[in-house]
Amino acid sequence: MFDFFRKHTRLLLFTLVVLIVPSFVFLGLEGYTGLGEGAKHPVAKVAGQSITQAEWDEAHREQVARVQRQNPNVDPKLFDSPEARQQTLEVLIRQRVMLVTADQLHLGTTDDRLQRLFATDPQFASLRNPDGSVNKELLAAQGMSSDMFARRLRQDLSVNQVLLGVSGTGFLSVGAADRALDAYFQQREVVLQRFDAASYTARVQPGDADLEAYYKDPAHSAQFQAPEQASVEYVVLDLDAMGQQVILNEEDLSRYYTENAARYATPEERRASHILIAADKALPAAERAKAKAKAEALLLEISKQAENFAELARKNSQDPGSAVNGGDLDFFGRGAMVKPFEDVAYGLKVGETSGVVETDFGYHIIRVTDKRGGEKRSFESVRPEIEVEVRRQLAQQKFSEAAADFTNLVYEQSDSLKPVIDKYKLVLKTAQGVTRRPAPGATGPLASPKFLDALFANDALNNKRNTDAVETAANQLASGRIVHYEAAHALPLADVREQVRARVVGVQAAALAQAEGKARLAALQQSPQTDMGIEPLRISRLQIQDLGKSTTLAVLGVDPKTLPAFVGVDLGPEGYVVAKVQKVIGRDPVVSDVAQARDQYAQAWSDAETQSYLGALKVRLKVQVDAKTTAKTTSTEPVDGR
């Protein structure tokens, strides 16, 4: 299904700002008038009432927590940006505007409407119990009580009425919509002549002066810089490092083998056949006694002719799953059968037949036909596995004990990594050419953005101190220090001469292509009936082929009243293209669902009108934002007091 407003908003003739009215999870309608009381740091005001820094921070924390509840794998760092915090403030301001307006207009929601909506709206189906009541456990998982949910739902319904009069009454005639859609989705027949810069490179021969001028141009200096980099040394405390220090003894290994004997034995399985005379435990005693008597009679017959067990099972067993197979149940392990059945089956030898065994299902006669498993692997055969496991467990214990001390030691003796190396017998690792971003193929701590951020932090960079201990993976801490730092700097022209020449050639070739393209455009404009000898193309906003955005917009921007018309498009380093627009064709056939397109167009206008109304409310309520406060975000990092 085509969704053009989702895919092509940047090409619309007007700016569409989609208004999102989120759940009002931060504020209560009944309490908005007192929100500014006692606020020391207002960051915004709505109708004279303050939104404080504390409210902003709490709202942002709640927003992050809500997203993490819905998407547990999301990286919280995505929300630690000025843009994300600013968005939270915008939501708070919008909420406050809506709350104040709803109160001023005396908009409310009755109990009957609230209950009716909860009972019938599909979006609340997951929160309803079978009897129609609210599922308190699900609400609790989202941090809400049923009363809190009811208040917030009532508030949402009341506040949504503020914009409903605008968003719910938008109207656009079919004719107006069709005219806009025709213009937006129209196709044009166009002839293109390309002047690709790559075709002109053989015609340019830049001299030394050209290279030097390009190299010295401040606009190009960043192209020929050696990046910032550092030589570093670092240590890693992890399970591998701790495992090297673990000394194992035979007593530990032997004890582990004994305590985990079941892990080194193949589970025993039995194969049995049975005859069942069904008698549910809920049956009267007389009926169960009758069933038992029948089972005992069959047992007597089996004792006389044991070889007829399978045949008797086929004729008499009331277990339909096994009767057809002569009562065979195949192999089963412990726990697969009810306990009385299992106890008897595992107590018989292969070939033996039980007496009558009573279970909740009735009365069984069991014959064990085979067994397998139960063999225990010797200590010597599993010793390597045990050694690995015991070493891992002891290493985990040592790591847990050492983690806090490692963290303190690299901080307190921050001028060297030697103390922590000596104490924990760690290996000093080094790396050259380290940058602020992980290099392709980097592994270990050097692949961790957190560790690199710590290395290039001001204290570590300027004072050559150890970084704090950084968790770079599960059960892994790392600390490093910069040994040598080299800031980004310009490379000598002699070292980058070939790079400079390639860029100059590209610039000069593009200039030649553009010059010839412009000359061709001027000639065609003088003789518009000239046959360009090129096969025409059909293009639209939906089928731009390989033209690129700039060429497509230029072609679609030509006034259709002046056809044929010519337009030139400067493609920068790629060259130039001359386009001849020959005719306008109807709407692109890709737009098959006309009714949907009209609805989406009307909805877009409704959204734009709603956004405009919201803007007017902000003006009327004298919304003020403290630009100085909101220009910076509240740091969540601890202040380094060293």
XYZ file of C-alpha atoms in Angstrom:
642
model
C 0.000 0.000 0.000
C 1.410 3.371 -1.016
C 2.215 5.783 1.787
C 3.560 8.891 0.115
C 3.355 11.236 3.085
C 5.609 8.921 5.043
C 8.204 8.601 2.306
C 8.202 11.989 0.605
C 7.535 14.669 3.212
C 10.607 16.672 2.197
C 9.184 17.173 -1.288
C 5.796 18.512 -0.205
C 4.898 22.095 -1.086
C 4.349 22.862 2.578
C 5.914 21.819 5.864
C 4.003 19.145 7.686
C 4.665 18.845 11.373
C 3.065 15.746 12.793
C 1.576 16.445 16.162
C 2.052 13.661 18.641
C -0.062 13.868 21.761
C 1.612 11.444 24.156
C 0.181 10.001 27.331
C 0.314 12.581 30.069
C 2.426 10.529 32.406
C 4.206 13.331 34.166
C 1.516 15.723 35.436
C -2.006 15.595 36.876
C -4.799 17.834 35.611
C -5.904 18.668 39.076
C -2.446 19.741 40.169
C -1.018 21.815 37.362
C -1.644 25.146 39.032
C 0.740 24.364 41.872
C 3.584 22.975 39.874
C 5.733 26.054 40.119
C 5.532 26.436 43.879
C 8.938 26.351 45.447
C 10.743 25.991 42.105
C 14.229 27.431 42.240
C 15.316 26.723 38.679
C 12.490 27.264 36.183
C 13.436 26.226 32.644
C 10.128 27.250 31.051
C 6.834 28.888 31.911
C 3.292 28.292 30.675
C 0.584 30.752 31.732
C 2.940 31.987 34.432
C 3.459 28.515 35.924
C 7.010 27.148 35.971
C 8.428 23.922 34.654
C 11.413 23.318 36.887
C 14.748 21.710 36.173
C 13.783 18.915 38.579
C 10.568 18.231 36.657
C 12.468 18.222 33.388
C 15.033 15.766 34.744
C 12.345 13.487 36.197
C 10.362 13.575 32.957
C 13.442 12.601 30.983
C 14.264 9.750 33.354
C 10.682 8.502 33.101
C 10.809 8.706 29.307
C 14.023 6.656 29.188
C 12.650 4.120 31.679
C 9.432 3.715 29.687
C 11.308 3.099 26.448
C 13.599 0.594 28.190
C 10.585 -1.285 29.568
C 9.230 -1.592 26.041
C 12.642 -2.269 24.439
C 15.002 -3.800 27.025
C 17.914 -3.940 24.553
C 17.893 -0.243 23.694
C 21.094 1.632 24.563
C 20.346 4.321 27.221
C 23.171 6.401 25.725
C 20.854 7.203 22.814
C 18.894 9.450 25.180
C 21.963 11.143 26.664
C 22.078 14.013 24.181
C 20.965 17.670 24.147
C 18.517 16.845 21.351
C 16.833 14.063 23.317
C 16.534 16.194 26.445
C 15.209 19.129 24.429
C 12.549 16.854 22.956
C 11.488 15.869 26.472
C 11.144 19.544 27.401
C 9.024 20.173 24.297
C 6.741 17.330 25.369
C 6.445 18.824 28.862
C 5.587 22.245 27.452
C 3.001 20.761 25.090
C 1.479 18.803 27.955
C 1.283 21.886 30.145
C -0.331 23.935 27.361
C -2.955 21.250 26.847
C -3.598 20.832 30.579
C -4.031 24.555 31.171
C -6.297 24.930 28.143
C -8.429 21.949 29.162
C -8.862 23.464 32.611
C -9.727 26.890 31.224
C -12.309 25.384 28.871
C -13.735 23.208 31.676
C -13.205 20.041 29.650
C -13.733 16.825 31.590
C -14.628 13.152 31.263
C -17.495 11.461 33.079
C -17.138 8.138 34.893
C -19.581 6.507 32.453
C -17.582 7.561 29.405
C -14.344 6.465 31.045
C -15.740 3.012 31.839
C -17.349 2.644 28.403
C -14.105 3.487 26.630
C -12.067 1.044 28.707
C -14.609 -1.739 28.156
C -14.911 -1.313 24.371
C -11.712 0.202 22.956
C -9.462 -2.506 21.406
C -6.300 -0.720 22.549
C -7.152 -1.666 26.150
C -7.976 -5.316 25.402
C -4.689 -6.542 26.864
C -5.414 -4.712 30.129
C -8.891 -6.205 30.577
C -9.594 -9.347 32.577
C -12.260 -11.754 31.210
C -14.825 -10.163 33.538
C -14.040 -6.684 32.167
C -12.079 -5.479 35.183
C -8.607 -3.998 34.884
C -5.619 -6.356 35.041
C -3.772 -4.977 38.051
C -0.728 -7.213 37.547
C -0.061 -5.814 34.073
C -0.472 -2.276 35.357
C 1.900 -2.988 38.241
C 4.498 -4.202 35.741
C 4.299 -0.729 34.176
C 4.617 0.983 37.530
C 0.943 1.973 37.869
C -1.948 1.208 40.164
C -5.514 0.952 38.834
C -6.352 4.351 40.363
C -3.324 5.934 38.722
C -4.275 4.391 35.375
C -7.850 5.707 35.684
C -6.618 9.236 36.497
C -4.234 9.253 33.569
C -6.838 7.892 31.172
C -9.369 10.483 32.334
C -6.737 13.173 31.904
C -5.853 11.967 28.395
C -9.501 12.023 27.329
C -10.057 15.481 28.753
C -6.914 16.947 27.247
C -7.444 15.367 23.828
C -10.639 17.393 23.551
C -8.506 20.536 23.317
C -7.310 19.666 19.817
C -10.212 17.460 18.735
C -12.199 20.454 17.518
C -9.423 21.181 15.013
C -8.056 17.736 14.172
C -11.489 16.123 14.004
C -13.116 18.685 11.737
C -10.552 19.058 8.977
C -12.126 19.139 5.518
C -10.671 19.182 2.032
C -12.729 18.868 -1.135
C -12.075 16.046 -3.573
C -11.301 18.578 -6.280
C -8.683 20.384 -4.208
C -7.089 17.109 -3.164
C -6.988 15.808 -6.728
C -5.415 19.007 -8.051
C -2.661 18.769 -5.427
C -2.126 15.068 -6.018
C -2.028 15.566 -9.786
C 0.689 18.166 -9.371
C 2.615 16.116 -6.871
C 2.468 12.799 -8.745
C 2.580 14.089 -12.292
C 4.980 12.495 -14.783
C 7.148 14.386 -17.239
C 8.841 13.309 -20.443
C 12.403 14.536 -20.407
C 15.582 14.243 -22.494
C 18.839 14.360 -20.555
C 22.342 15.122 -21.770
C 25.037 14.458 -19.209
C 28.447 16.086 -18.928
C 30.236 13.791 -16.500
C 33.349 15.235 -14.867
C 35.103 11.852 -15.128
C 35.087 12.190 -18.926
C 37.182 15.355 -18.748
C 40.002 14.275 -16.445
C 42.366 13.470 -19.347
C 42.019 17.032 -20.578
C 43.351 18.722 -17.426
C 47.011 18.985 -16.399
C 47.285 21.016 -13.173
C 50.633 22.640 -12.481
C 52.589 23.018 -9.251
C 51.006 26.409 -8.621
C 47.528 24.885 -8.890
C 48.431 22.181 -6.391
C 49.967 24.597 -3.923
C 47.016 26.985 -4.138
C 44.541 24.185 -3.485
C 46.647 22.800 -0.630
C 46.950 26.206 1.085
C 43.273 27.100 0.734
C 41.858 27.067 4.308
C 38.688 25.461 2.985
C 40.703 22.374 2.030
C 43.071 22.090 4.983
C 41.009 19.429 6.764
C 41.406 17.125 3.748
C 45.146 16.758 4.297
C 45.443 16.343 8.042
C 46.886 13.486 10.017
C 44.184 12.474 12.490
C 44.522 12.826 16.227
C 46.033 9.665 17.659
C 47.779 8.313 20.727
C 50.075 5.556 21.884
C 48.560 3.909 24.940
C 49.201 1.225 27.484
C 46.485 -0.580 29.357
C 45.693 -3.540 31.580
C 42.711 -5.857 31.648
C 41.255 -7.551 34.709
C 39.021 -10.406 33.571
C 38.302 -14.068 34.169
C 41.234 -15.146 32.019
C 43.651 -13.055 34.086
C 42.202 -14.329 37.344
C 42.155 -17.901 36.058
C 45.911 -17.837 35.525
C 46.323 -17.259 39.241
C 44.104 -20.138 40.332
C 45.995 -23.107 41.807
C 44.014 -26.320 41.614
C 44.518 -29.380 43.818
C 43.263 -32.907 43.472
C 41.056 -32.623 46.529
C 39.061 -29.741 44.991
C 38.670 -31.599 41.710
C 37.669 -34.861 43.356
C 35.115 -33.145 45.578
C 33.596 -31.376 42.560
C 33.344 -34.742 40.762
C 31.561 -36.316 43.705
C 29.165 -33.393 44.220
C 28.240 -33.317 40.530
C 28.268 -37.055 39.843
C 24.941 -36.911 38.006
C 26.475 -34.630 35.375
C 28.993 -37.302 34.432
C 26.594 -40.225 34.140
C 24.403 -41.137 31.200
C 20.780 -41.075 32.410
C 19.367 -44.574 32.721
C 16.329 -45.329 30.564
C 13.974 -48.298 30.646
C 11.877 -49.783 27.882
C 8.671 -51.415 29.004
C 5.347 -52.749 27.758
C 2.175 -52.610 29.801
C -1.443 -53.600 29.889
C -3.792 -50.984 31.345
C -7.239 -51.660 32.719
C -8.542 -48.122 33.021
C -10.170 -47.031 36.271
C -10.104 -43.379 37.107
C -9.481 -42.679 40.789
C -12.797 -40.808 40.962
C -14.785 -43.980 40.146
C -16.723 -45.731 42.899
C -14.746 -48.332 44.828
C -16.836 -51.166 43.411
C -16.003 -50.263 39.825
C -12.315 -49.904 40.625
C -12.383 -53.294 42.340
C -13.947 -54.792 39.205
C -11.169 -53.329 37.070
C -8.539 -54.629 39.452
C -10.017 -58.100 39.305
C -9.812 -58.056 35.523
C -6.150 -57.012 35.704
C -5.403 -59.813 38.163
C -7.052 -62.338 35.825
C -4.864 -61.137 32.960
C -1.787 -61.375 35.191
C -2.629 -65.000 35.948
C -2.952 -65.718 32.236
C 0.430 -64.064 31.565
C 2.094 -66.119 34.286
C 1.021 -69.261 32.417
C 1.902 -68.036 28.926
C 4.457 -65.212 29.225
C 5.104 -65.204 25.479
C 1.523 -64.008 24.884
C 2.034 -60.628 26.654
C 1.974 -58.590 23.450
C -1.100 -60.313 22.090
C -2.952 -59.920 25.385
C -2.025 -56.220 25.418
C -3.431 -55.706 21.913
C -6.734 -57.342 22.897
C -7.179 -56.081 26.441
C -5.149 -52.945 27.166
C -7.235 -49.804 27.425
C -4.279 -47.518 26.625
C -4.990 -46.742 22.939
C -1.533 -45.280 22.380
C 0.372 -48.450 23.216
C -2.165 -51.256 22.767
C -1.718 -51.335 18.987
C 2.019 -51.870 19.579
C 1.520 -54.788 21.953
C 1.752 -52.455 24.945
C 5.222 -51.134 24.002
C 6.003 -47.724 25.558
C 9.493 -47.404 24.042
C 12.364 -46.020 26.173
C 11.583 -43.536 28.933
C 13.625 -41.845 31.633
C 12.853 -41.023 35.221
C 10.088 -38.468 35.566
C 8.345 -39.464 32.354
C 5.824 -41.755 34.059
C 3.699 -41.402 37.178
C 5.693 -42.348 40.246
C 4.106 -45.746 41.132
C 4.619 -46.892 37.528
C 8.201 -45.571 37.427
C 9.175 -47.116 40.765
C 8.064 -50.557 39.661
C 9.561 -50.295 36.159
C 12.956 -49.254 37.519
C 12.818 -52.018 40.132
C 12.406 -54.842 37.614
C 15.132 -56.599 35.694
C 14.960 -56.928 31.929
C 12.429 -59.665 31.086
C 10.624 -59.514 34.431
C 6.894 -58.827 34.754
C 5.337 -56.901 37.610
C 2.273 -57.649 39.644
C -0.810 -55.432 39.337
C 0.313 -51.794 39.793
C -2.266 -49.207 40.814
C -2.052 -45.593 39.572
C -4.578 -42.763 39.160
C -5.275 -44.090 35.658
C -6.169 -47.597 36.731
C -4.328 -50.930 37.002
C -1.190 -51.846 35.059
C 0.786 -54.983 34.356
C 4.329 -53.963 33.429
C 7.023 -55.919 31.660
C 10.551 -54.419 31.292
C 11.956 -55.364 27.871
C 15.235 -53.411 27.724
C 17.372 -50.792 29.423
C 20.171 -48.449 28.445
C 22.377 -45.746 29.935
C 23.273 -45.375 33.560
C 27.007 -45.657 32.925
C 29.170 -43.290 34.935
C 32.207 -41.673 33.327
C 35.387 -42.120 35.317
C 37.067 -39.253 37.121
C 40.107 -39.555 34.871
C 38.022 -39.214 31.699
C 36.253 -36.046 32.870
C 39.150 -34.461 34.753
C 39.935 -31.895 31.969
C 36.300 -30.725 31.959
C 36.250 -30.456 35.741
C 39.493 -28.499 35.777
C 38.092 -25.940 33.309
C 34.869 -25.554 35.279
C 36.497 -25.308 38.703
C 39.069 -22.845 37.383
C 36.263 -20.744 35.907
C 34.310 -20.718 39.169
C 37.341 -19.794 41.246
C 38.325 -17.138 38.697
C 34.831 -15.646 38.957
C 35.157 -15.541 42.726
C 38.586 -13.901 42.514
C 37.349 -11.388 39.950
C 34.419 -10.382 42.166
C 36.778 -9.920 45.095
C 39.355 -7.974 43.064
C 37.061 -5.678 41.057
C 36.559 -3.017 43.725
C 40.234 -3.009 44.732
C 41.327 -2.782 41.079
C 39.028 0.216 40.626
C 40.409 1.971 43.705
C 44.047 1.198 42.915
C 44.090 2.612 39.372
C 42.402 5.744 40.738
C 44.462 6.275 43.870
C 47.837 5.568 42.193
C 46.904 7.222 38.944
C 50.431 8.024 37.722
C 51.241 4.404 36.845
C 49.680 1.037 36.078
C 52.560 -0.831 37.712
C 50.942 -1.173 41.176
C 47.895 -2.946 39.782
C 50.064 -5.054 37.454
C 52.236 -6.211 40.347
C 49.326 -6.939 42.655
C 47.272 -8.959 40.194
C 50.075 -10.227 37.926
C 48.472 -8.595 34.906
C 50.014 -8.201 31.465
C 50.786 -4.658 30.301
C 49.365 -4.205 26.802
C 50.289 -1.449 24.366
C 48.783 0.000 21.200
C 49.766 2.704 18.741
C 47.629 4.881 16.510
C 44.635 4.772 18.842
C 41.862 7.248 17.996
C 38.659 8.337 19.666
C 36.638 5.799 17.693
C 37.208 2.024 17.521
C 39.344 1.048 14.559
C 37.931 -1.515 12.090
C 38.580 -4.985 13.433
C 39.478 -3.734 16.919
C 38.977 -6.224 19.749
C 38.942 -6.141 23.534
C 38.922 -2.779 25.336
C 40.097 -0.947 22.189
C 36.769 -1.874 20.603
C 34.875 -0.247 23.496
C 33.700 3.362 22.908
C 33.444 3.772 26.697
C 37.104 2.904 27.173
C 38.228 5.195 24.338
C 36.113 8.032 25.748
C 37.900 7.566 29.071
C 41.351 7.544 27.400
C 40.685 10.823 25.595
C 38.963 12.544 28.514
C 40.642 15.749 29.656
C 42.266 14.352 32.797
C 43.750 11.281 31.119
C 44.789 13.212 28.027
C 46.250 16.365 29.560
C 47.626 14.969 32.818
C 48.671 11.504 31.576
C 46.756 9.818 34.396
C 45.210 6.383 34.493
C 41.646 6.194 33.338
C 39.057 5.030 35.812
C 38.309 1.321 35.675
C 35.924 0.867 32.748
C 33.650 -2.133 32.282
C 34.419 -3.079 28.688
C 32.612 -6.439 28.679
C 30.938 -8.836 31.077
C 33.417 -9.714 33.849
C 36.043 -7.430 32.335
C 37.516 -4.177 33.652
C 40.190 -2.142 31.910
C 42.286 0.883 32.787
C 44.693 2.656 30.481
C 46.872 5.710 30.090
C 48.181 7.762 27.199
C 51.940 7.447 26.760
C 52.265 9.713 23.733
C 49.683 11.985 22.137
C 49.773 13.541 18.707
C 47.130 16.131 17.879
C 45.607 16.373 14.442
C 47.986 18.324 12.185
C 48.500 19.247 8.574
C 50.655 16.888 6.537
C 53.407 18.380 4.339
C 52.455 18.930 0.724
C 55.189 16.529 -0.362
C 53.524 13.721 1.622
C 50.059 14.296 0.162
C 50.969 15.558 -3.290
C 49.158 12.776 -5.154
C 46.012 13.266 -3.070
C 46.086 17.013 -3.756
C 46.601 16.418 -7.471
C 43.653 13.999 -7.640
C 41.380 16.566 -6.028
C 42.572 19.400 -8.263
C 42.052 17.231 -11.323
C 38.523 16.532 -10.125
C 37.784 20.219 -9.588
C 39.169 21.274 -12.959
C 37.441 18.414 -14.797
C 34.125 19.349 -13.161
C 34.683 22.985 -14.210
C 35.217 21.896 -17.840
C 32.105 19.711 -17.730
C 30.056 22.551 -16.285
C 31.348 25.032 -18.843
C 30.454 22.775 -21.774
C 27.118 21.940 -20.189
C 26.217 25.605 -19.801
C 27.272 26.305 -23.377
C 25.065 23.453 -24.588
C 22.162 24.792 -22.525
C 22.530 28.267 -24.041
C 22.591 26.831 -27.574
C 19.472 24.748 -26.990
C 17.629 27.700 -25.500
C 18.401 29.630 -28.699
C 17.136 26.734 -30.867
C 14.475 24.938 -28.790
C 13.399 22.670 -31.672
C 16.835 21.055 -31.896
C 16.658 17.272 -31.869
C 19.075 16.164 -29.135
C 19.171 12.622 -30.520
C 18.620 11.060 -27.084
C 15.820 8.705 -26.055
C 13.402 10.490 -23.688
C 12.604 9.250 -20.179
C 9.477 9.408 -18.049
C 10.114 10.561 -14.513
C 8.064 11.446 -11.453
C 8.693 11.867 -7.777
C 8.046 8.155 -7.409
C 10.270 7.080 -10.290
C 13.368 9.247 -10.298
C 15.398 6.465 -11.940
C 19.094 7.373 -11.515
C 18.699 11.138 -11.873
C 19.291 12.084 -8.279
C 17.269 14.496 -6.190
C 18.633 17.785 -7.565
C 17.983 16.863 -11.201
C 14.523 15.487 -10.415
C 13.464 18.639 -8.561
C 14.839 20.860 -11.319
C 12.904 18.960 -13.997
C 9.671 18.910 -11.985
C 10.076 22.589 -11.193
C 9.912 23.716 -14.829
C 6.802 25.760 -15.635
C 4.627 23.442 -17.773
C 3.199 26.450 -19.679
C 6.519 27.057 -21.488
C 7.251 23.595 -22.918
C 9.517 22.542 -24.415
C 11.758 24.039 -21.770
C 15.435 23.565 -20.902
C 17.106 23.543 -17.526
C 20.711 23.034 -16.476
C 21.681 21.362 -13.212
C 25.088 21.870 -11.616
C 26.096 18.511 -10.109
C 29.192 19.893 -8.384
C 32.137 17.493 -8.586
C 30.069 15.110 -10.736
C 29.656 17.580 -13.567
C 26.571 19.017 -15.220
C 23.336 17.847 -16.822
C 21.108 19.542 -19.381
C 17.441 18.540 -19.310
C 14.821 19.176 -21.964
C 11.288 18.868 -20.586
C 9.131 17.918 -23.549
C 5.677 17.228 -22.132
C 3.626 16.751 -18.979
C 1.911 13.392 -18.587
C -0.795 12.335 -16.153
C -0.480 11.027 -12.623
C 2.018 8.211 -12.077
C 0.123 4.881 -12.308
C 2.000 3.652 -9.214
C -0.572 5.625 -7.222
C -3.276 2.974 -7.486
C -5.266 3.694 -4.319
C -6.637 7.151 -5.066
C -9.021 7.172 -2.111
C -6.193 6.431 0.318
C -4.032 9.161 -1.215
C -6.869 11.674 -0.789
C -7.381 10.641 2.832
C -3.683 10.960 3.614
C -3.515 14.358 1.964
C -6.522 15.550 3.970
C -4.992 14.139 7.152
C -1.761 15.980 6.443
C -3.646 19.272 6.197
C -5.521 18.462 9.387
C -2.236 17.775 11.176
C -0.781 21.044 9.916
C -3.841 22.974 11.111
C -3.655 21.247 14.491
C -0.002 22.171 14.835
C -0.832 25.773 13.943
C -3.561 25.848 16.592
C -1.169 24.481 19.181
C 1.286 27.229 18.265
C -1.446 29.817 18.784
C -2.203 28.358 22.216
C 1.461 28.708 23.156
C 1.348 32.374 22.215
C -1.892 32.965 24.120
C -0.536 31.232 27.215
C 2.736 33.170 26.941
C 5.048 30.176 26.821
C 8.581 31.198 27.760
C 11.701 29.041 27.595
C 14.915 29.944 29.405
C 17.331 29.706 26.470
C 20.403 29.920 28.711
C 19.315 26.954 30.819
C 18.066 24.791 27.978
C 21.198 25.362 25.898
C 23.036 22.953 28.139
C 22.090 19.603 29.587
C 22.441 18.356 33.134
C 25.540 16.173 33.394
C 24.989 12.699 34.747
C 28.725 12.005 35.095
C 30.392 12.318 38.507
C 32.699 15.290 38.964
C 36.344 14.212 39.109
C 37.753 15.595 42.302
C 41.316 14.510 41.795
